[in-house]
Amino acid sequence: MTPDYLPFHPSPKRPDFTVPAGAVDAHCHVFGPAALFPFAPERKYTPVDAPKEKLFALRDHLGFSRNVIVQATCHGSDNRALVDALDSSSGMAKGVAVVRKDISDAELSDLDRAGVRGVRFNFVKRLVDATPKETYREIAERVVRLGWHVVVYFEAPDLEELKPFLLSLPGIIVVDHMGRPDVAAGPQAASFTAFRDLMRDTENIWVKVSCPERLTVAGPPYEDVIPFARTLVGEFPDRVLWGTDWPHPNMKSHMPDDGALVDVIPKIAPTPDLQRALLVDNPMRLYWPEEMRGSA
């Protein structure tokens, strides 16, 4: 099976920026190994193996303490690789799964016990086939009863059409990668303003200020993306998350150095308080609330 995107960076630098104690990489993936956890037949891309051992080694190398592992489209709704990683994490990882409408209550309970705390809906047309919104709504209504949230992935041009659907969902909604803004248009563009307005008007919407390598026009060190993330961190400090997106699936232009991505953090969250909210307090509140209650 030949991968059709770049392999992840073999030796990322040790970051110059030291993340606060207890920091969470709140968006990353595990892939395969394919011999053990085959990729989905309906996938739109074929990744390289990126197993749990590599992810946890990267976590330690970058100075993080925990991971939130997100099911990517190449594994479809087969969450076995995700669950295996969660089972091996000693409680230091939580998960976001992809599930089908016909999943049983028992299967949802099994995922919950493994550490899954959210479900992902993908609207990026080049990555997935269309799913009726009513199907997604039914899934959301089921998982919210477990205390899970919904993660949505879409691109900026689709926000207007998706907005009524997003507003109809129960519970917390987390938007991947800043809603993929048009970086070339700049942070004053109407589409980014509309996204900020949505967050301002809807307090249950959170956002990941992640993936500058995927959004950039200029390339490293991603100076063109920084104003977008810095704006969101400044306006919504209690509803922002950050993640590496390791192993950067379906990247074809360049493969980022994960240590260099960590060094972007103080540019988007310039104070210790903002850094702690972004990397510790917010992800802990969403994924490990029982520990936050215990420390209160």
Tab-separated table of C-alpha atoms in Angstrom:
chain	number	residue	atom	x	y	z
A	1	MET	CA	0.000	0.000	0.000
A	2	THR	CA	1.709	3.175	-1.172
A	3	PRO	CA	1.021	6.375	0.784
A	4	ASP	CA	0.049	9.367	-1.328
A	5	TYR	CA	1.189	12.163	0.962
A	6	LEU	CA	4.432	13.195	2.636
A	7	PRO	CA	5.674	11.187	5.618
A	8	PHE	CA	5.869	12.989	8.950
A	9	HIS	CA	9.064	14.774	9.967
A	10	PRO	CA	11.614	12.162	11.073
A	11	SER	CA	13.414	14.300	13.682
A	12	PRO	CA	11.564	17.437	14.786
A	13	LYS	CA	13.536	20.012	16.729
A	14	ARG	CA	13.156	20.438	20.448
A	15	PRO	CA	11.019	23.579	20.780
A	16	ASP	CA	12.539	26.827	21.976
A	17	PHE	CA	9.214	27.565	23.687
A	18	THR	CA	8.581	25.591	26.881
A	19	VAL	CA	4.912	24.703	27.203
A	20	PRO	CA	3.316	25.000	30.654
A	21	ALA	CA	3.198	21.950	32.890
A	22	GLY	CA	0.307	19.665	32.007
A	23	ALA	CA	-0.015	20.919	28.411
A	24	VAL	CA	-2.340	19.011	26.079
A	25	ASP	CA	-1.853	18.391	22.365
A	26	ALA	CA	-5.570	18.595	21.637
A	27	HIS	CA	-5.550	17.505	17.987
A	28	CYS	CA	-3.446	14.609	16.724
A	29	HIS	CA	-3.974	11.236	15.075
A	30	VAL	CA	-2.824	7.632	14.994
A	31	PHE	CA	-2.775	5.677	11.736
A	32	GLY	CA	-2.504	1.926	11.682
A	33	PRO	CA	-0.182	0.208	11.601
A	34	ALA	CA	-2.126	-0.936	8.565
A	35	ALA	CA	-1.170	-4.572	9.083
A	36	LEU	CA	-3.000	-4.446	12.413
A	37	PHE	CA	-5.638	-1.761	11.815
A	38	PRO	CA	-6.436	-1.599	8.074
A	39	PHE	CA	-7.459	1.676	6.481
A	40	ALA	CA	-11.030	2.163	5.309
A	41	PRO	CA	-11.807	1.047	1.748
A	42	GLU	CA	-13.731	4.281	1.122
A	43	ARG	CA	-10.828	6.540	2.179
A	44	LYS	CA	-9.810	9.450	-0.056
A	45	TYR	CA	-6.109	9.193	0.798
A	46	THR	CA	-3.721	6.538	2.079
A	47	PRO	CA	-1.455	7.592	4.963
A	48	VAL	CA	1.823	6.206	6.169
A	49	ASP	CA	1.724	4.224	9.392
A	50	ALA	CA	1.811	6.584	12.379
A	51	PRO	CA	1.391	4.344	15.420
A	52	LYS	CA	0.742	5.230	19.040
A	53	GLU	CA	4.364	4.682	20.058
A	54	LYS	CA	5.520	7.427	17.692
A	55	LEU	CA	2.795	9.785	18.890
A	56	PHE	CA	3.601	9.325	22.572
A	57	ALA	CA	7.336	9.727	21.901
A	58	LEU	CA	6.609	13.003	20.089
A	59	ARG	CA	4.443	14.161	23.009
A	60	ASP	CA	7.346	13.670	25.389
A	61	HIS	CA	9.871	15.228	23.011
A	62	LEU	CA	7.788	18.392	22.631
A	63	GLY	CA	7.171	18.692	26.385
A	64	PHE	CA	3.459	17.910	26.426
A	65	SER	CA	1.732	15.735	29.005
A	66	ARG	CA	-1.454	14.580	27.265
A	67	ASN	CA	-3.063	13.995	23.885
A	68	VAL	CA	-6.492	14.249	22.346
A	69	ILE	CA	-6.484	11.750	19.484
A	70	VAL	CA	-8.931	12.490	16.686
A	71	GLN	CA	-10.217	9.818	14.321
A	72	ALA	CA	-9.300	10.777	10.757
A	73	THR	CA	-11.166	9.862	7.582
A	74	CYS	CA	-8.658	7.257	6.417
A	75	HIS	CA	-9.880	4.901	9.180
A	76	GLY	CA	-13.546	5.714	8.566
A	77	SER	CA	-15.772	4.650	11.452
A	78	ASP	CA	-13.431	1.815	12.489
A	79	ASN	CA	-12.116	3.283	15.747
A	80	ARG	CA	-9.946	0.310	16.756
A	81	ALA	CA	-6.596	2.079	16.280
A	82	LEU	CA	-7.897	5.026	18.298
A	83	VAL	CA	-9.178	2.836	21.120
A	84	ASP	CA	-5.931	0.843	21.177
A	85	ALA	CA	-3.965	4.076	21.619
A	86	LEU	CA	-6.302	5.266	24.380
A	87	ASP	CA	-6.000	1.924	26.170
A	88	SER	CA	-2.196	2.251	26.069
A	89	SER	CA	-2.060	5.844	27.323
A	90	SER	CA	-2.507	5.258	31.076
A	91	GLY	CA	-5.306	7.816	31.046
A	92	MET	CA	-3.158	10.503	29.440
A	93	ALA	CA	-5.102	10.503	26.161
A	94	LYS	CA	-8.731	11.047	25.283
A	95	GLY	CA	-10.373	10.523	21.915
A	96	VAL	CA	-12.728	11.926	19.315
A	97	ALA	CA	-14.375	9.143	17.312
A	98	VAL	CA	-16.252	8.822	14.029
A	99	VAL	CA	-19.413	6.752	14.353
A	100	ARG	CA	-22.217	5.571	12.124
A	101	LYS	CA	-25.894	6.205	12.707
A	102	ASP	CA	-26.504	2.520	13.459
A	103	ILE	CA	-23.955	2.285	16.269
A	104	SER	CA	-25.475	0.580	19.294
A	105	ASP	CA	-25.746	2.057	22.772
A	106	ALA	CA	-23.426	-0.692	23.992
A	107	GLU	CA	-20.780	0.269	21.419
A	108	LEU	CA	-21.051	3.926	22.425
A	109	SER	CA	-20.614	2.913	26.056
A	110	ASP	CA	-17.512	0.918	25.154
A	111	LEU	CA	-16.030	3.969	23.417
A	112	ASP	CA	-16.896	6.128	26.407
A	113	ARG	CA	-15.135	3.734	28.791
A	114	ALA	CA	-12.077	3.778	26.525
A	115	GLY	CA	-11.855	7.562	26.860
A	116	VAL	CA	-13.720	8.886	23.844
A	117	ARG	CA	-15.253	12.258	24.665
A	118	GLY	CA	-16.415	13.545	21.296
A	119	VAL	CA	-17.597	12.648	17.819
A	120	ARG	CA	-16.375	14.230	14.591
A	121	PHE	CA	-18.449	15.384	11.617
A	122	ASN	CA	-16.477	16.125	8.463
A	123	PHE	CA	-17.867	18.431	5.766
A	124	VAL	CA	-14.706	18.833	3.664
A	125	LYS	CA	-15.957	17.499	0.351
A	126	ARG	CA	-12.603	16.328	-0.984
A	127	LEU	CA	-12.149	14.115	2.084
A	128	VAL	CA	-15.549	12.486	2.599
A	129	ASP	CA	-18.737	11.618	0.822
A	130	ALA	CA	-21.797	13.618	1.836
A	131	THR	CA	-23.786	12.509	4.886
A	132	PRO	CA	-27.312	13.877	5.524
A	133	LYS	CA	-27.299	16.515	8.246
A	134	GLU	CA	-30.228	14.815	9.924
A	135	THR	CA	-28.025	11.748	10.418
A	136	TYR	CA	-25.396	13.880	12.111
A	137	ARG	CA	-28.037	15.570	14.252
A	138	GLU	CA	-29.357	12.210	15.455
A	139	ILE	CA	-25.832	11.106	16.362
A	140	ALA	CA	-25.212	14.363	18.232
A	141	GLU	CA	-28.394	13.953	20.250
A	142	ARG	CA	-27.283	10.482	21.303
A	143	VAL	CA	-23.690	11.274	22.245
A	144	VAL	CA	-24.496	14.445	24.175
A	145	ARG	CA	-26.240	12.213	26.712
A	146	LEU	CA	-22.816	10.699	27.432
A	147	GLY	CA	-21.360	14.147	28.038
A	148	TRP	CA	-19.564	14.137	24.682
A	149	HIS	CA	-19.185	17.101	22.369
A	150	VAL	CA	-19.205	17.448	18.576
A	151	VAL	CA	-16.154	18.334	16.485
A	152	VAL	CA	-16.875	19.777	13.033
A	153	TYR	CA	-14.476	20.187	10.138
A	154	PHE	CA	-15.426	22.498	7.290
A	155	GLU	CA	-13.982	25.174	5.036
A	156	ALA	CA	-14.791	28.890	5.241
A	157	PRO	CA	-16.962	29.048	2.075
A	158	ASP	CA	-19.299	26.450	3.593
A	159	LEU	CA	-19.963	28.266	6.872
A	160	GLU	CA	-23.017	30.201	5.719
A	161	GLU	CA	-24.788	27.068	4.525
A	162	LEU	CA	-23.773	25.104	7.644
A	163	LYS	CA	-24.667	27.776	10.183
A	164	PRO	CA	-28.337	26.705	10.765
A	165	PHE	CA	-27.203	23.120	11.237
A	166	LEU	CA	-24.455	24.099	13.687
A	167	LEU	CA	-26.899	26.190	15.689
A	168	SER	CA	-29.271	23.206	15.901
A	169	LEU	CA	-26.735	20.887	17.530
A	170	PRO	CA	-26.869	20.227	21.277
A	171	GLY	CA	-23.917	20.642	23.593
A	172	ILE	CA	-20.451	21.971	22.868
A	173	ILE	CA	-19.263	22.250	19.266
A	174	VAL	CA	-15.532	22.417	18.507
A	175	VAL	CA	-14.504	23.767	15.101
A	176	ASP	CA	-11.350	22.275	13.608
A	177	HIS	CA	-8.525	24.478	12.309
A	178	MET	CA	-10.263	27.860	12.679
A	179	GLY	CA	-12.888	26.848	10.123
A	180	ARG	CA	-10.156	26.872	7.450
A	181	PRO	CA	-10.172	30.632	6.755
A	182	ASP	CA	-8.993	32.090	3.454
A	183	VAL	CA	-5.583	33.250	4.648
A	184	ALA	CA	-4.873	35.053	1.393
A	185	ALA	CA	-7.873	37.316	2.042
A	186	GLY	CA	-6.516	38.387	5.428
A	187	PRO	CA	-8.109	38.415	8.885
A	188	GLN	CA	-10.386	41.326	7.962
A	189	ALA	CA	-12.158	39.233	5.301
A	190	ALA	CA	-15.921	38.946	5.582
A	191	SER	CA	-15.785	35.165	5.941
A	192	PHE	CA	-13.504	35.315	8.984
A	193	THR	CA	-15.588	38.114	10.483
A	194	ALA	CA	-18.660	35.910	10.040
A	195	PHE	CA	-16.939	33.087	11.893
A	196	ARG	CA	-15.984	35.394	14.762
A	197	ASP	CA	-19.551	36.688	14.863
A	198	LEU	CA	-20.820	33.129	15.137
A	199	MET	CA	-18.510	32.443	18.076
A	200	ARG	CA	-19.454	35.730	19.711
A	201	ASP	CA	-23.169	34.959	19.414
A	202	THR	CA	-22.964	31.265	20.339
A	203	GLU	CA	-21.171	30.518	23.580
A	204	ASN	CA	-21.132	26.746	23.090
A	205	ILE	CA	-18.819	26.975	20.034
A	206	TRP	CA	-15.106	26.412	20.623
A	207	VAL	CA	-12.277	26.485	18.074
A	208	LYS	CA	-8.897	24.859	17.475
A	209	VAL	CA	-6.286	27.448	16.516
A	210	SER	CA	-4.286	24.760	14.766
A	211	CYS	CA	-2.792	23.784	11.410
A	212	PRO	CA	-0.900	26.856	10.181
A	213	GLU	CA	1.003	24.482	7.899
A	214	ARG	CA	-2.266	23.492	6.242
A	215	LEU	CA	-3.666	27.013	5.943
A	216	THR	CA	-0.600	29.024	4.975
A	217	VAL	CA	-0.024	30.645	1.617
A	218	ALA	CA	3.453	31.956	2.424
A	219	GLY	CA	4.805	28.767	4.009
A	220	PRO	CA	6.984	28.448	7.135
A	221	PRO	CA	7.207	30.168	9.587
A	222	TYR	CA	3.480	30.761	8.902
A	223	GLU	CA	3.431	34.482	9.639
A	224	ASP	CA	0.366	34.868	7.414
A	225	VAL	CA	-1.703	32.545	9.643
A	226	ILE	CA	-0.647	33.959	13.010
A	227	PRO	CA	-3.028	36.988	12.972
A	228	PHE	CA	-6.041	34.685	12.581
A	229	ALA	CA	-5.112	32.489	15.539
A	230	ARG	CA	-4.004	35.422	17.694
A	231	THR	CA	-7.342	37.143	17.098
A	232	LEU	CA	-9.323	34.082	18.183
A	233	VAL	CA	-7.173	33.489	21.268
A	234	GLY	CA	-7.556	37.122	22.265
A	235	GLU	CA	-11.323	37.250	21.759
A	236	PHE	CA	-12.261	33.806	23.069
A	237	PRO	CA	-9.528	32.782	25.529
A	238	ASP	CA	-11.735	30.261	27.346
A	239	ARG	CA	-12.869	28.459	24.158
A	240	VAL	CA	-9.646	27.848	22.224
A	241	LEU	CA	-7.614	24.658	21.865
A	242	TRP	CA	-4.306	23.880	20.157
A	243	GLY	CA	-2.910	20.747	18.560
A	244	THR	CA	-0.054	19.580	16.363
A	245	ASP	CA	-2.247	17.683	13.866
A	246	TRP	CA	0.536	15.067	13.838
A	247	PRO	CA	1.248	13.199	11.563
A	248	HIS	CA	-0.204	15.910	9.297
A	249	PRO	CA	-2.351	13.710	7.039
A	250	ASN	CA	-2.719	14.387	3.352
A	251	MET	CA	-0.019	17.078	3.279
A	252	LYS	CA	1.576	17.417	-0.142
A	253	SER	CA	3.295	20.826	-0.238
A	254	HIS	CA	5.660	20.505	2.731
A	255	MET	CA	5.926	18.572	5.964
A	256	PRO	CA	6.185	20.760	9.067
A	257	ASP	CA	8.649	20.373	11.892
A	258	ASP	CA	6.479	19.809	14.968
A	259	GLY	CA	8.993	21.575	17.195
A	260	ALA	CA	8.712	24.653	14.992
A	261	LEU	CA	4.913	24.473	15.255
A	262	VAL	CA	5.197	24.603	19.050
A	263	ASP	CA	7.336	27.723	18.672
A	264	VAL	CA	4.378	29.445	17.011
A	265	ILE	CA	2.348	29.205	20.242
A	266	PRO	CA	3.763	32.306	22.002
A	267	LYS	CA	3.059	34.306	18.845
A	268	ILE	CA	-0.645	33.467	19.006
A	269	ALA	CA	-0.953	33.357	22.817
A	270	PRO	CA	1.547	35.995	23.946
A	271	THR	CA	1.026	35.889	27.731
A	272	PRO	CA	1.457	33.090	30.266
A	273	ASP	CA	-2.222	33.295	31.188
A	274	LEU	CA	-3.326	32.888	27.574
A	275	GLN	CA	-0.842	30.047	27.059
A	276	ARG	CA	-2.108	28.199	30.116
A	277	ALA	CA	-5.741	28.636	29.058
A	278	LEU	CA	-4.990	27.423	25.529
A	279	LEU	CA	-2.822	24.447	26.437
A	280	VAL	CA	-3.964	23.342	29.892
A	281	ASP	CA	-7.147	24.798	31.350
A	282	ASN	CA	-9.415	24.617	28.293
A	283	PRO	CA	-8.541	21.087	27.119
A	284	MET	CA	-8.602	19.777	30.685
A	285	ARG	CA	-12.038	21.301	31.242
A	286	LEU	CA	-13.348	19.669	28.062
A	287	TYR	CA	-11.629	16.263	28.175
A	288	TRP	CA	-10.691	15.647	31.830
A	289	PRO	CA	-13.412	17.578	33.715
A	290	GLU	CA	-13.334	15.138	36.607
A	291	GLU	CA	-9.722	16.144	37.344
A	292	MET	CA	-10.594	19.819	37.141
A	293	ARG	CA	-13.430	19.295	39.623
A	294	GLY	CA	-11.087	17.394	41.905
A	295	SER	CA	-8.569	20.227	41.946
A	296	ALA	CA	-11.140	22.966	42.526
